[in-house]
XYZ file of C-alpha atoms in Angstrom:
672
model
C 40.721 -81.826 -33.486
C 37.503 -81.993 -31.500
C 34.300 -82.384 -33.479
C 32.588 -79.476 -31.686
C 31.471 -76.723 -34.066
C 30.805 -73.495 -32.190
C 29.578 -70.060 -33.286
C 29.906 -67.277 -30.711
C 28.690 -63.665 -30.759
C 28.851 -60.631 -28.510
C 26.184 -57.941 -28.524
C 26.725 -55.402 -31.279
C 28.152 -52.062 -30.079
C 26.106 -49.084 -31.204
C 27.854 -46.916 -33.780
C 27.176 -43.537 -32.190
C 30.001 -43.417 -29.663
C 33.322 -44.836 -28.504
C 33.972 -48.100 -26.692
C 34.368 -47.648 -22.920
C 35.590 -50.010 -20.226
C 32.033 -50.995 -19.308
C 31.593 -52.401 -22.810
C 34.867 -54.289 -22.498
C 33.552 -56.582 -19.760
C 31.506 -58.406 -22.387
C 34.027 -58.489 -25.209
C 36.872 -59.607 -22.945
C 34.654 -62.276 -21.367
C 33.649 -63.575 -24.796
C 37.166 -63.429 -26.207
C 38.577 -65.429 -23.279
C 35.945 -68.131 -23.778
C 36.537 -68.278 -27.536
C 40.325 -68.413 -27.140
C 39.895 -71.270 -24.668
C 37.719 -73.216 -27.138
C 40.255 -72.726 -29.924
C 43.117 -73.726 -27.633
C 41.224 -76.967 -26.913
C 41.041 -77.666 -30.646
C 37.371 -76.845 -31.229
C 36.190 -75.298 -34.508
C 35.046 -72.041 -32.906
C 34.120 -68.847 -34.769
C 33.623 -65.463 -33.102
C 31.674 -62.859 -35.068
C 30.376 -59.417 -34.255
C 29.436 -56.167 -36.020
C 28.664 -52.529 -35.423
C 24.954 -51.831 -34.800
C 24.449 -48.969 -37.225
C 20.759 -48.171 -37.726
C 18.235 -45.960 -35.985
C 17.307 -42.363 -35.293
C 20.304 -41.527 -33.029
C 22.742 -42.406 -35.840
C 20.801 -40.291 -38.312
C 20.682 -37.322 -35.936
C 24.349 -37.504 -34.972
C 25.439 -37.641 -38.607
C 23.235 -34.629 -39.327
C 24.758 -32.800 -36.370
C 28.275 -33.483 -37.668
C 27.390 -32.491 -41.233
C 28.149 -35.911 -42.710
C 26.081 -38.795 -44.049
C 25.118 -41.699 -41.788
C 27.254 -43.946 -44.001
C 30.300 -41.745 -43.394
C 29.642 -41.705 -39.653
C 29.317 -45.472 -39.292
C 32.392 -46.122 -41.450
C 34.460 -43.862 -39.204
C 33.124 -45.379 -35.974
C 33.650 -48.925 -37.322
C 37.366 -48.197 -37.736
C 37.593 -46.740 -34.210
C 35.712 -49.630 -32.599
C 37.777 -52.292 -34.323
C 41.046 -50.504 -33.436
C 40.058 -50.429 -29.746
C 38.985 -54.082 -29.721
C 42.184 -55.162 -31.461
C 44.325 -53.255 -28.967
C 42.641 -55.140 -26.121
C 43.453 -58.477 -27.772
C 39.843 -59.151 -28.774
C 40.157 -61.198 -31.947
C 36.998 -61.582 -33.992
C 36.961 -64.032 -36.857
C 34.787 -61.413 -38.545
C 33.770 -57.880 -37.561
C 31.014 -56.616 -39.862
C 28.250 -53.996 -39.952
C 24.479 -54.243 -39.762
C 24.377 -51.814 -42.705
C 25.389 -54.597 -45.074
C 23.883 -56.417 -48.011
C 23.892 -59.699 -46.059
C 21.883 -58.125 -43.243
C 19.408 -56.552 -45.643
C 18.802 -59.942 -47.310
C 18.355 -61.847 -44.032
C 16.145 -59.131 -42.470
C 13.832 -59.226 -45.474
C 13.850 -63.025 -45.555
C 12.954 -63.387 -41.873
C 10.257 -60.702 -42.138
C 8.688 -62.335 -45.192
C 8.675 -65.786 -43.589
C 7.058 -64.368 -40.440
C 4.532 -62.398 -42.521
C 3.604 -65.379 -44.675
C 3.096 -67.530 -41.577
C 0.646 -64.992 -40.115
C 2.952 -63.564 -37.447
C 2.928 -59.957 -38.756
C -0.041 -57.587 -38.516
C -0.480 -53.863 -39.161
C -2.665 -51.172 -37.647
C -2.881 -47.404 -37.375
C -1.378 -45.823 -34.278
C -1.085 -42.240 -33.063
C 2.362 -40.909 -32.238
C 4.006 -37.643 -31.330
C 5.243 -35.803 -34.415
C 7.907 -33.094 -34.528
C 6.490 -30.373 -36.825
C 9.909 -28.701 -37.148
C 12.000 -31.785 -37.999
C 9.023 -33.364 -39.792
C 9.521 -36.748 -38.184
C 7.742 -39.073 -35.799
C 9.242 -39.224 -32.329
C 9.901 -42.417 -30.418
C 9.125 -42.315 -26.707
C 12.776 -41.575 -25.844
C 12.753 -38.445 -27.995
C 9.849 -36.850 -26.149
C 10.466 -35.206 -22.781
C 8.264 -33.456 -20.293
C 6.865 -33.489 -16.769
C 5.786 -36.813 -15.290
C 1.964 -36.987 -15.201
C 2.100 -38.865 -11.877
C 4.669 -37.068 -9.692
C 5.377 -33.926 -11.701
C 9.129 -34.577 -12.041
C 10.564 -32.497 -14.876
C 12.620 -33.603 -17.896
C 11.342 -37.191 -17.967
C 11.283 -39.465 -21.009
C 8.062 -40.277 -22.809
C 7.842 -43.890 -21.653
C 8.573 -43.750 -17.940
C 9.549 -41.610 -14.986
C 12.985 -42.174 -13.485
C 11.886 -40.458 -10.260
C 8.704 -42.293 -9.247
C 9.005 -45.355 -11.493
C 5.684 -44.796 -13.273
C 5.204 -45.919 -16.860
C 2.869 -44.125 -19.219
C 2.238 -43.089 -22.803
C 4.141 -40.053 -24.137
C 0.774 -38.416 -24.796
C 0.298 -38.341 -21.014
C 3.396 -36.182 -20.414
C 2.779 -32.606 -19.273
C 4.590 -29.773 -21.081
C 5.921 -32.294 -23.610
C 8.592 -31.182 -26.073
C 10.632 -32.844 -28.778
C 14.088 -33.668 -27.451
C 15.378 -32.964 -30.975
C 13.998 -29.537 -31.834
C 12.286 -28.381 -28.645
C 9.004 -28.034 -30.513
C 5.747 -29.226 -29.004
C 4.889 -32.642 -30.505
C 1.577 -32.939 -32.283
C -0.387 -36.193 -32.477
C -0.309 -37.837 -35.895
C -1.547 -41.169 -37.219
C 0.582 -43.713 -39.038
C 0.355 -47.374 -40.049
C 2.795 -49.584 -38.126
C 3.762 -53.246 -38.442
C 3.796 -55.593 -35.474
C 5.336 -58.969 -34.695
C 2.782 -61.126 -32.876
C 5.035 -62.376 -30.113
C 2.080 -63.921 -28.299
C 1.885 -66.559 -31.068
C 5.083 -68.023 -29.600
C 3.988 -68.189 -25.980
C 4.080 -71.979 -25.771
C 7.367 -72.228 -27.647
C 8.978 -69.621 -25.360
C 7.592 -71.228 -22.202
C 9.488 -74.361 -23.176
C 12.619 -72.724 -24.595
C 13.242 -70.417 -21.625
C 13.074 -73.325 -19.148
C 15.086 -75.838 -21.160
C 18.620 -74.962 -20.064
C 19.298 -72.238 -22.618
C 19.416 -69.475 -19.983
C 21.105 -68.926 -16.632
C 18.739 -69.822 -13.758
C 18.206 -66.209 -12.657
C 17.472 -65.168 -16.256
C 15.083 -68.084 -16.751
C 13.216 -67.002 -13.613
C 12.934 -63.444 -14.946
C 11.579 -64.742 -18.245
C 8.962 -66.730 -16.344
C 7.787 -63.477 -14.684
C 7.467 -61.731 -18.042
C 5.707 -64.685 -19.635
C 3.210 -64.815 -16.777
C 2.485 -61.131 -17.378
C 1.494 -61.870 -20.980
C 3.343 -61.121 -24.207
C 2.539 -58.007 -26.204
C 2.765 -57.301 -29.905
C 6.132 -55.822 -30.828
C 6.258 -52.743 -33.064
C 8.914 -53.568 -35.690
C 8.450 -50.569 -38.003
C 9.490 -46.916 -38.051
C 8.469 -44.093 -40.379
C 10.733 -42.150 -42.725
C 13.026 -40.347 -42.242
C 14.923 -43.243 -40.657
C 18.375 -44.727 -41.234
C 17.823 -48.420 -41.817
C 16.337 -50.974 -44.200
C 13.010 -50.339 -45.892
C 10.384 -53.019 -45.254
C 9.927 -54.982 -48.515
C 6.174 -54.559 -48.901
C 5.798 -51.183 -47.160
C 7.336 -48.177 -48.945
C 8.389 -45.429 -46.529
C 8.423 -47.849 -43.596
C 11.669 -49.104 -42.094
C 12.644 -52.011 -39.891
C 13.088 -50.911 -36.280
C 16.782 -51.181 -35.386
C 16.129 -53.949 -32.850
C 14.736 -56.187 -35.574
C 17.817 -56.129 -37.805
C 20.451 -55.814 -35.034
C 20.448 -59.467 -33.868
C 20.071 -60.577 -37.483
C 23.479 -58.923 -37.784
C 24.912 -62.030 -36.093
C 23.741 -64.115 -39.053
C 24.905 -61.498 -41.555
C 28.406 -61.279 -40.082
C 28.744 -65.064 -40.110
C 27.471 -65.251 -43.707
C 30.106 -62.685 -44.646
C 32.736 -64.900 -43.001
C 31.381 -68.003 -44.753
C 31.708 -66.292 -48.118
C 35.304 -65.334 -47.316
C 36.409 -68.728 -46.009
C 34.179 -71.209 -47.847
C 32.246 -72.258 -44.711
C 28.747 -73.723 -44.835
C 26.308 -71.169 -43.378
C 23.437 -73.637 -43.171
C 25.546 -76.067 -41.157
C 25.325 -73.578 -38.285
C 21.880 -72.004 -38.799
C 19.515 -74.651 -40.164
C 16.806 -75.839 -37.788
C 18.359 -79.282 -37.214
C 21.942 -78.002 -36.890
C 24.233 -79.888 -34.514
C 26.538 -76.854 -34.231
C 26.517 -74.825 -31.011
C 25.403 -71.173 -31.006
C 26.123 -68.878 -28.041
C 25.311 -65.206 -27.475
C 27.162 -63.196 -24.806
C 25.105 -60.129 -23.802
C 24.541 -57.614 -21.020
C 21.636 -58.155 -18.675
C 19.937 -54.982 -19.943
C 19.092 -56.559 -23.327
C 17.852 -59.940 -22.116
C 14.255 -59.243 -23.176
C 15.217 -58.852 -26.830
C 17.546 -61.846 -26.887
C 15.597 -64.339 -24.785
C 12.087 -63.618 -26.096
C 12.011 -61.729 -29.425
C 15.092 -63.339 -30.958
C 14.274 -67.044 -30.422
C 10.673 -66.387 -31.461
C 11.800 -64.649 -34.676
C 14.224 -67.450 -35.492
C 11.685 -70.176 -34.762
C 8.978 -68.479 -36.817
C 11.376 -68.048 -39.744
C 12.500 -71.715 -39.608
C 16.039 -71.115 -38.343
C 17.678 -72.731 -35.342
C 17.521 -71.054 -31.921
C 20.560 -70.351 -29.688
C 22.137 -73.175 -27.680
C 22.474 -70.708 -24.815
C 22.486 -67.012 -23.990
C 25.052 -65.896 -21.428
C 24.176 -62.622 -19.700
C 26.582 -60.641 -17.533
C 26.158 -57.751 -15.113
C 27.255 -54.133 -15.311
C 30.618 -52.617 -14.410
C 30.961 -50.220 -11.525
C 34.164 -48.278 -10.854
C 35.313 -47.871 -7.262
C 31.888 -49.085 -6.140
C 29.826 -46.594 -8.135
C 28.308 -46.262 -11.580
C 30.779 -44.936 -14.110
C 30.803 -41.179 -13.661
C 32.057 -38.488 -16.012
C 32.353 -35.980 -13.194
C 34.542 -38.332 -11.146
C 36.678 -39.281 -14.123
C 35.632 -42.927 -13.974
C 33.664 -42.964 -17.234
C 36.751 -44.280 -18.983
C 36.980 -44.741 -22.713
C 38.898 -47.758 -23.974
C 41.300 -45.459 -25.804
C 41.987 -43.422 -22.658
C 42.911 -46.595 -20.783
C 45.139 -47.726 -23.656
C 47.018 -44.427 -23.571
C 48.286 -45.235 -20.068
C 48.086 -48.925 -19.138
C 48.735 -52.394 -20.525
C 45.409 -53.803 -21.805
C 46.276 -57.231 -20.409
C 46.055 -55.836 -16.869
C 42.348 -55.256 -17.488
C 41.867 -58.618 -19.208
C 43.276 -60.379 -16.159
C 41.394 -58.236 -13.653
C 38.049 -58.849 -15.349
C 38.831 -62.576 -15.566
C 39.614 -62.585 -11.842
C 36.163 -61.068 -11.122
C 33.866 -62.802 -13.632
C 31.635 -65.756 -12.817
C 28.852 -67.555 -14.642
C 26.071 -65.369 -13.217
C 24.707 -61.903 -13.958
C 26.123 -60.093 -10.934
C 27.674 -56.677 -11.458
C 31.450 -56.486 -11.093
C 33.478 -53.636 -9.655
C 36.730 -52.181 -10.935
C 38.355 -50.996 -7.726
C 41.620 -49.325 -8.676
C 43.415 -50.194 -5.427
C 42.398 -53.844 -5.793
C 43.256 -53.700 -9.503
C 46.818 -52.573 -8.797
C 47.348 -55.017 -5.950
C 45.970 -57.989 -7.857
C 47.930 -57.379 -11.059
C 51.150 -56.617 -9.183
C 50.822 -59.574 -6.819
C 49.455 -62.227 -9.186
C 50.921 -61.505 -12.589
C 54.157 -59.695 -11.752
C 54.891 -61.107 -8.299
C 53.852 -64.711 -8.902
C 53.761 -65.728 -12.571
C 56.297 -63.517 -14.355
C 58.598 -63.739 -11.337
C 59.064 -67.499 -11.919
C 60.404 -66.918 -15.405
C 62.537 -64.009 -14.245
C 64.189 -65.715 -11.264
C 64.971 -68.991 -13.094
C 66.053 -67.615 -16.487
C 69.067 -65.714 -15.163
C 70.769 -68.860 -13.894
C 70.016 -70.785 -17.105
C 71.455 -67.912 -19.132
C 74.606 -67.257 -17.110
C 75.510 -70.801 -16.046
C 74.116 -73.063 -18.751
C 74.258 -71.086 -22.011
C 70.453 -70.822 -22.176
C 69.958 -74.584 -22.373
C 67.598 -76.500 -20.103
C 68.603 -79.620 -18.208
C 67.616 -82.964 -19.710
C 66.227 -84.268 -16.416
C 63.045 -83.467 -14.458
C 64.003 -83.595 -10.774
C 60.416 -83.900 -9.422
C 58.081 -85.590 -11.939
C 55.262 -85.692 -9.381
C 55.203 -81.888 -9.086
C 55.179 -81.448 -12.849
C 52.412 -84.068 -13.137
C 50.357 -82.199 -10.504
C 50.466 -79.073 -12.667
C 49.410 -81.034 -15.772
C 46.669 -82.918 -13.912
C 45.012 -79.648 -12.872
C 44.166 -79.118 -16.540
C 40.714 -80.704 -16.595
C 39.583 -78.828 -13.482
C 40.719 -75.522 -14.942
C 39.236 -76.403 -18.341
C 35.896 -77.115 -16.680
C 35.938 -73.687 -15.060
C 36.751 -71.944 -18.339
C 34.014 -73.902 -20.110
C 31.374 -72.859 -17.568
C 32.629 -69.221 -17.583
C 33.765 -69.436 -13.969
C 36.823 -67.410 -14.830
C 37.430 -66.083 -11.316
C 37.612 -69.628 -9.960
C 39.951 -70.613 -12.802
C 42.276 -67.713 -11.955
C 42.323 -68.805 -8.294
C 43.292 -72.353 -9.314
C 46.059 -71.052 -11.575
C 47.434 -68.690 -8.925
C 47.426 -71.527 -6.375
C 49.690 -73.442 -8.764
C 51.875 -70.355 -9.153
C 52.216 -70.271 -5.374
C 53.354 -73.913 -5.428
C 55.919 -73.181 -8.126
C 57.302 -70.254 -6.148
C 57.311 -72.330 -2.964
C 59.325 -75.033 -4.763
C 61.883 -72.469 -5.938
C 62.027 -70.804 -2.505
C 62.588 -74.194 -0.895
C 65.434 -75.102 -3.265
C 67.029 -71.633 -3.009
C 68.811 -71.542 -6.371
C 70.653 -68.367 -5.343
C 72.398 -70.408 -2.648
C 72.951 -73.418 -4.913
C 74.725 -71.084 -7.328
C 77.266 -70.200 -4.629
C 77.779 -73.727 -3.272
C 80.400 -76.151 -4.522
C 79.160 -79.239 -6.374
C 75.559 -77.979 -6.713
C 75.756 -76.981 -10.372
C 73.734 -80.015 -11.573
C 70.995 -79.448 -8.976
C 70.829 -75.744 -9.812
C 70.348 -76.623 -13.482
C 67.521 -79.069 -12.714
C 65.728 -76.782 -10.252
C 65.676 -73.842 -12.675
C 64.683 -76.136 -15.568
C 61.694 -77.450 -13.606
C 60.822 -73.889 -12.572
C 60.647 -72.829 -16.211
C 58.582 -75.906 -17.113
C 56.095 -75.024 -14.394
C 56.090 -71.463 -15.723
C 55.330 -72.885 -19.150
C 52.287 -74.797 -17.854
C 50.995 -71.687 -16.088
C 51.266 -69.662 -19.294
C 49.314 -72.349 -21.158
C 46.529 -72.018 -18.587
C 46.615 -68.220 -18.825
C 46.763 -68.088 -22.623
C 43.028 -67.321 -23.111
C 43.356 -64.358 -20.744
C 46.846 -63.019 -21.544
C 47.514 -63.819 -25.205
C 50.187 -61.137 -25.695
C 52.154 -62.047 -22.568
C 51.973 -65.760 -23.385
C 53.131 -65.164 -26.959
C 56.232 -63.434 -25.567
C 56.713 -66.278 -23.080
C 56.560 -68.803 -25.955
C 59.285 -66.851 -27.768
C 61.400 -66.826 -24.587
C 60.915 -70.587 -24.086
C 61.564 -71.197 -27.800
C 58.408 -73.304 -28.204
C 55.545 -73.447 -30.694
C 52.182 -71.812 -29.798
C 50.713 -73.864 -26.970
C 47.522 -75.866 -27.148
C 45.836 -77.051 -23.961
C 48.103 -78.641 -21.339
C 47.041 -82.252 -21.914
C 49.370 -82.169 -24.914
C 52.306 -80.634 -23.001
C 55.409 -82.678 -22.269
C 58.332 -81.725 -20.045
C 60.893 -79.855 -22.146
C 64.461 -80.868 -21.343
C 67.827 -80.475 -23.061
C 66.184 -77.581 -24.906
C 67.580 -74.172 -25.913
C 65.726 -71.066 -24.738
C 66.106 -67.388 -25.571
C 67.154 -64.467 -23.395
C 64.461 -63.485 -20.929
C 62.925 -60.055 -21.422
C 60.609 -58.499 -18.809
C 57.104 -59.699 -19.670
C 55.088 -57.322 -17.517
C 55.798 -54.351 -15.270
C 53.962 -53.272 -12.136
C 50.910 -51.010 -12.212
C 52.020 -47.543 -11.189
C 49.578 -45.326 -9.249
C 50.408 -42.282 -11.367
C 49.128 -44.103 -14.459
C 45.735 -44.653 -12.850
C 45.639 -41.027 -11.705
C 46.410 -39.987 -15.287
C 43.502 -42.066 -16.624
C 41.063 -40.465 -14.199
C 42.374 -36.997 -14.983
C 42.272 -37.619 -18.753
C 38.698 -38.877 -18.485
C 37.679 -35.617 -16.862
C 39.504 -33.662 -19.556
C 37.667 -35.620 -22.226
C 34.384 -34.574 -20.690
C 35.417 -30.921 -20.779
C 36.440 -31.154 -24.436
C 33.192 -32.840 -25.419
C 30.779 -30.606 -23.513
C 32.683 -27.347 -23.332
C 31.970 -27.353 -19.606
C 34.667 -27.262 -16.919
C 35.355 -30.276 -14.718
C 32.549 -30.966 -12.288
C 32.779 -29.573 -8.796
C 32.750 -32.014 -5.938
C 29.350 -30.823 -4.711
C 26.240 -29.664 -6.479
C 25.118 -26.110 -5.686
C 22.744 -25.771 -2.761
C 19.082 -25.702 -3.751
C 16.988 -22.577 -3.392
C 16.916 -21.500 0.260
C 13.770 -21.729 2.371
C 12.647 -19.921 5.515
C 12.172 -21.466 8.963
C 8.424 -21.079 8.505
C 8.629 -23.413 5.512
C 10.556 -26.006 7.482
C 8.223 -26.128 10.484
C 5.401 -27.183 8.162
C 7.109 -30.566 7.740
C 5.797 -33.354 9.961
C 8.858 -35.617 10.193
C 8.361 -38.794 12.221
C 10.256 -41.892 13.192
C 8.350 -44.760 11.580
C 8.650 -48.493 12.113
C 8.618 -50.566 8.933
C 6.045 -53.283 9.597
C 6.106 -54.851 6.147
C 8.202 -54.423 2.985
C 7.317 -55.876 -0.429
C 8.685 -55.685 -3.971
C 6.582 -53.976 -6.626
C 6.797 -56.320 -9.662
C 5.655 -53.599 -12.083
C 8.426 -51.158 -11.021
C 12.187 -51.636 -11.173
C 13.047 -49.198 -8.369
C 10.147 -49.283 -5.909
C 9.442 -51.105 -2.665
C 6.007 -50.999 -1.007
C 6.391 -50.229 2.699
C 3.762 -50.485 5.419
C 4.914 -48.123 8.196
C 3.693 -47.385 11.727
C 3.979 -43.621 12.323
C 2.662 -43.786 15.887
C -1.003 -42.988 15.591
C -1.748 -44.862 12.389
C -0.354 -47.187 9.734
C 0.501 -45.861 6.262
C 1.488 -47.300 2.876
C 4.497 -45.606 1.280
C 6.203 -46.422 -2.013
C 9.941 -45.773 -1.901
C 12.504 -45.956 -4.741
C 15.062 -47.915 -2.725
C 14.944 -51.393 -4.290
C 18.542 -51.071 -5.533
C 19.828 -50.688 -1.961
C 17.620 -52.938 0.184
C 15.947 -56.318 0.062
C 12.444 -56.268 1.588
C 13.389 -58.711 4.347
C 16.231 -56.422 5.464
C 13.805 -53.621 6.290
C 11.050 -55.196 8.325
C 11.179 -54.203 11.992
C 13.607 -51.341 11.325
C 13.094 -47.624 11.900
C 13.187 -44.878 9.288
C 12.193 -41.221 8.902
C 8.947 -40.417 7.101
C 7.481 -37.114 5.942
C 3.989 -37.761 7.270
C 2.063 -34.726 6.030
C 2.945 -35.004 2.353
C -0.193 -35.161 0.220
C -1.021 -38.698 -0.886
C -0.193 -39.502 -4.495
C -2.055 -42.066 -6.551
C 0.163 -44.469 -8.498
C -0.893 -47.254 -10.813
C -0.074 -49.857 -8.148
C -1.649 -48.011 -5.200
C -1.589 -44.777 -3.220
C 1.600 -43.525 -1.514
C 0.714 -41.827 1.798
C 3.966 -40.092 2.676
C 7.633 -40.089 1.801
C 10.593 -41.998 3.212
C 13.594 -39.676 3.568
C 16.827 -40.994 2.084
C 20.433 -39.903 1.693
C 23.281 -41.057 -0.511
C 24.423 -40.883 -4.148
C 22.073 -43.621 -5.357
C 22.340 -47.208 -6.536
C 23.297 -49.414 -3.597
C 24.259 -46.339 -1.569
C 20.828 -45.188 -0.393
C 20.451 -44.786 3.347
C 16.972 -44.659 4.909
C 17.313 -46.401 8.287
C 17.413 -44.512 11.552
C 20.636 -45.119 13.527
C 18.963 -44.253 16.846
C 18.142 -47.551 18.534
C 16.366 -45.686 21.301
C 13.837 -44.070 19.021
C 10.283 -45.305 18.763
C 7.563 -45.115 16.144
C 5.651 -41.854 16.102
C 8.388 -39.651 17.602
C 8.466 -36.301 15.835
C 11.772 -34.847 14.632
C 12.132 -31.156 15.388
């Protein structure tokens, strides 16, 4: 056994809803990596837990007429059942509402407090006079104070990208009761993150993060670190702060500590040494797999908390991108917001494990589940290439040779080539380049099929005196199939387990320990995987739409939204629409969605802020033409004044279209 000791975690799923296929990207990615480590003989432990605290849990339990404890117990069972069905095998699946988590949260807080990293001060917050509770920014809604957009959250506008205090919202209401929030003072506790600036400057550039994540951290560090509010007022479902009655740890403080708590729970069950993995000088490896949306908490707050409390920091944090379906964000109206359980009702979970593996790399790029590509890839790779080898060779071994393999390997060099690919493929698994690993494995599958096609066992079976050659060809084919299944074992554990039963072999470790099996009895071949049928995918999409109707009581969404309120021609002629040339385009660091455009509208140059960063890079826009509403009143924003509006079409995300297709147009031309 290798002497590597590895502890691996995935982000903790929140206990207020079901697992969906977007979540599964992370858990499948992590599970593949963990299975690979175990197959290589490393002492690798994979722990996770439900994230159970916070206001949303409390409110949902209240809505359902049950206690928060009852709600999280029910959701825990559902989450674990879904994960298990997808072959995700945790060494321990725990809950943040546990005694271990309470002990570690208090311990870390007290160590940070005693070292001078915790301060308190009075702040003013919105208070719901009906529910008698303080409201976090996300539970206050109103009109944006900058652009006037309605129904915006209390911390930022999703329309214009502005950030602000919830007290700045116009027509603010509680998202819980609908009452108007009133300002109320309360003492809050803060973690002084700025005390760890130097430590984080070093840690975030020392190989613990992917390059693109490290660069993002550098941006945030340059902008200065703020104190982090780690307390919430009662009523709140969570752990009470030890020296502050009526104050509770904010859910994001105790959630990552849940990694430690789950592992401690495992240690107590199995007699492992917790400190061996978590002490400051530990030589064990610690890896967190997370989505890119929670990098800030994991790459800044978490290592700072651990360092300040005298625990070790992570060896590395591996962030991944989001999942789109058929090129778009998961959509309930289109039936592509697919729950894990809905998928399981119709399709083999190992299809999805393989498809995600075939798309995942080591970076943080989003991946797309395209159903046409999904069907083609599973049918061609798994059914048409890999399983087909076992199927086409096993029949001859069964009928002609009483299910016993030949003693001789007819082409040792070919078998050796398959074994020798092991270190390349292992290197790709290790570095999370799963898509490249799948390509290497499928290239070997092509070689195995080419060998069988070249030998034509179906003709050998009919020819006189070719019985011995037929036996050897099919024996080598099944040995090559065996090597392929060993390579695919981290991705397709259920299929490979069945293949091991068919081949009558013990569970396979990595291929460097595999020898050619000859003069060996095998079992009858049973179909290992069937093709993806289009009607199954259609059923998933349809069922996802039905689920939406059951949940909301609303009928399935129509294809188009209703037309907005009609206007008269006199209203339209007031619009001064012009072709504008984009002279300069720049990112706006303070806003996630905005680009700053300098445009020539013919008689003058204007600055316009446009929410199109998701669709265009600045360099793609310069010199191009677009349509601008030139007589829109200027609007002051915190990063400048926007003197017009770029007109755009499309559903959003990457599909935003602002460029004029008319190459003959020129800046300043009016559109009538």
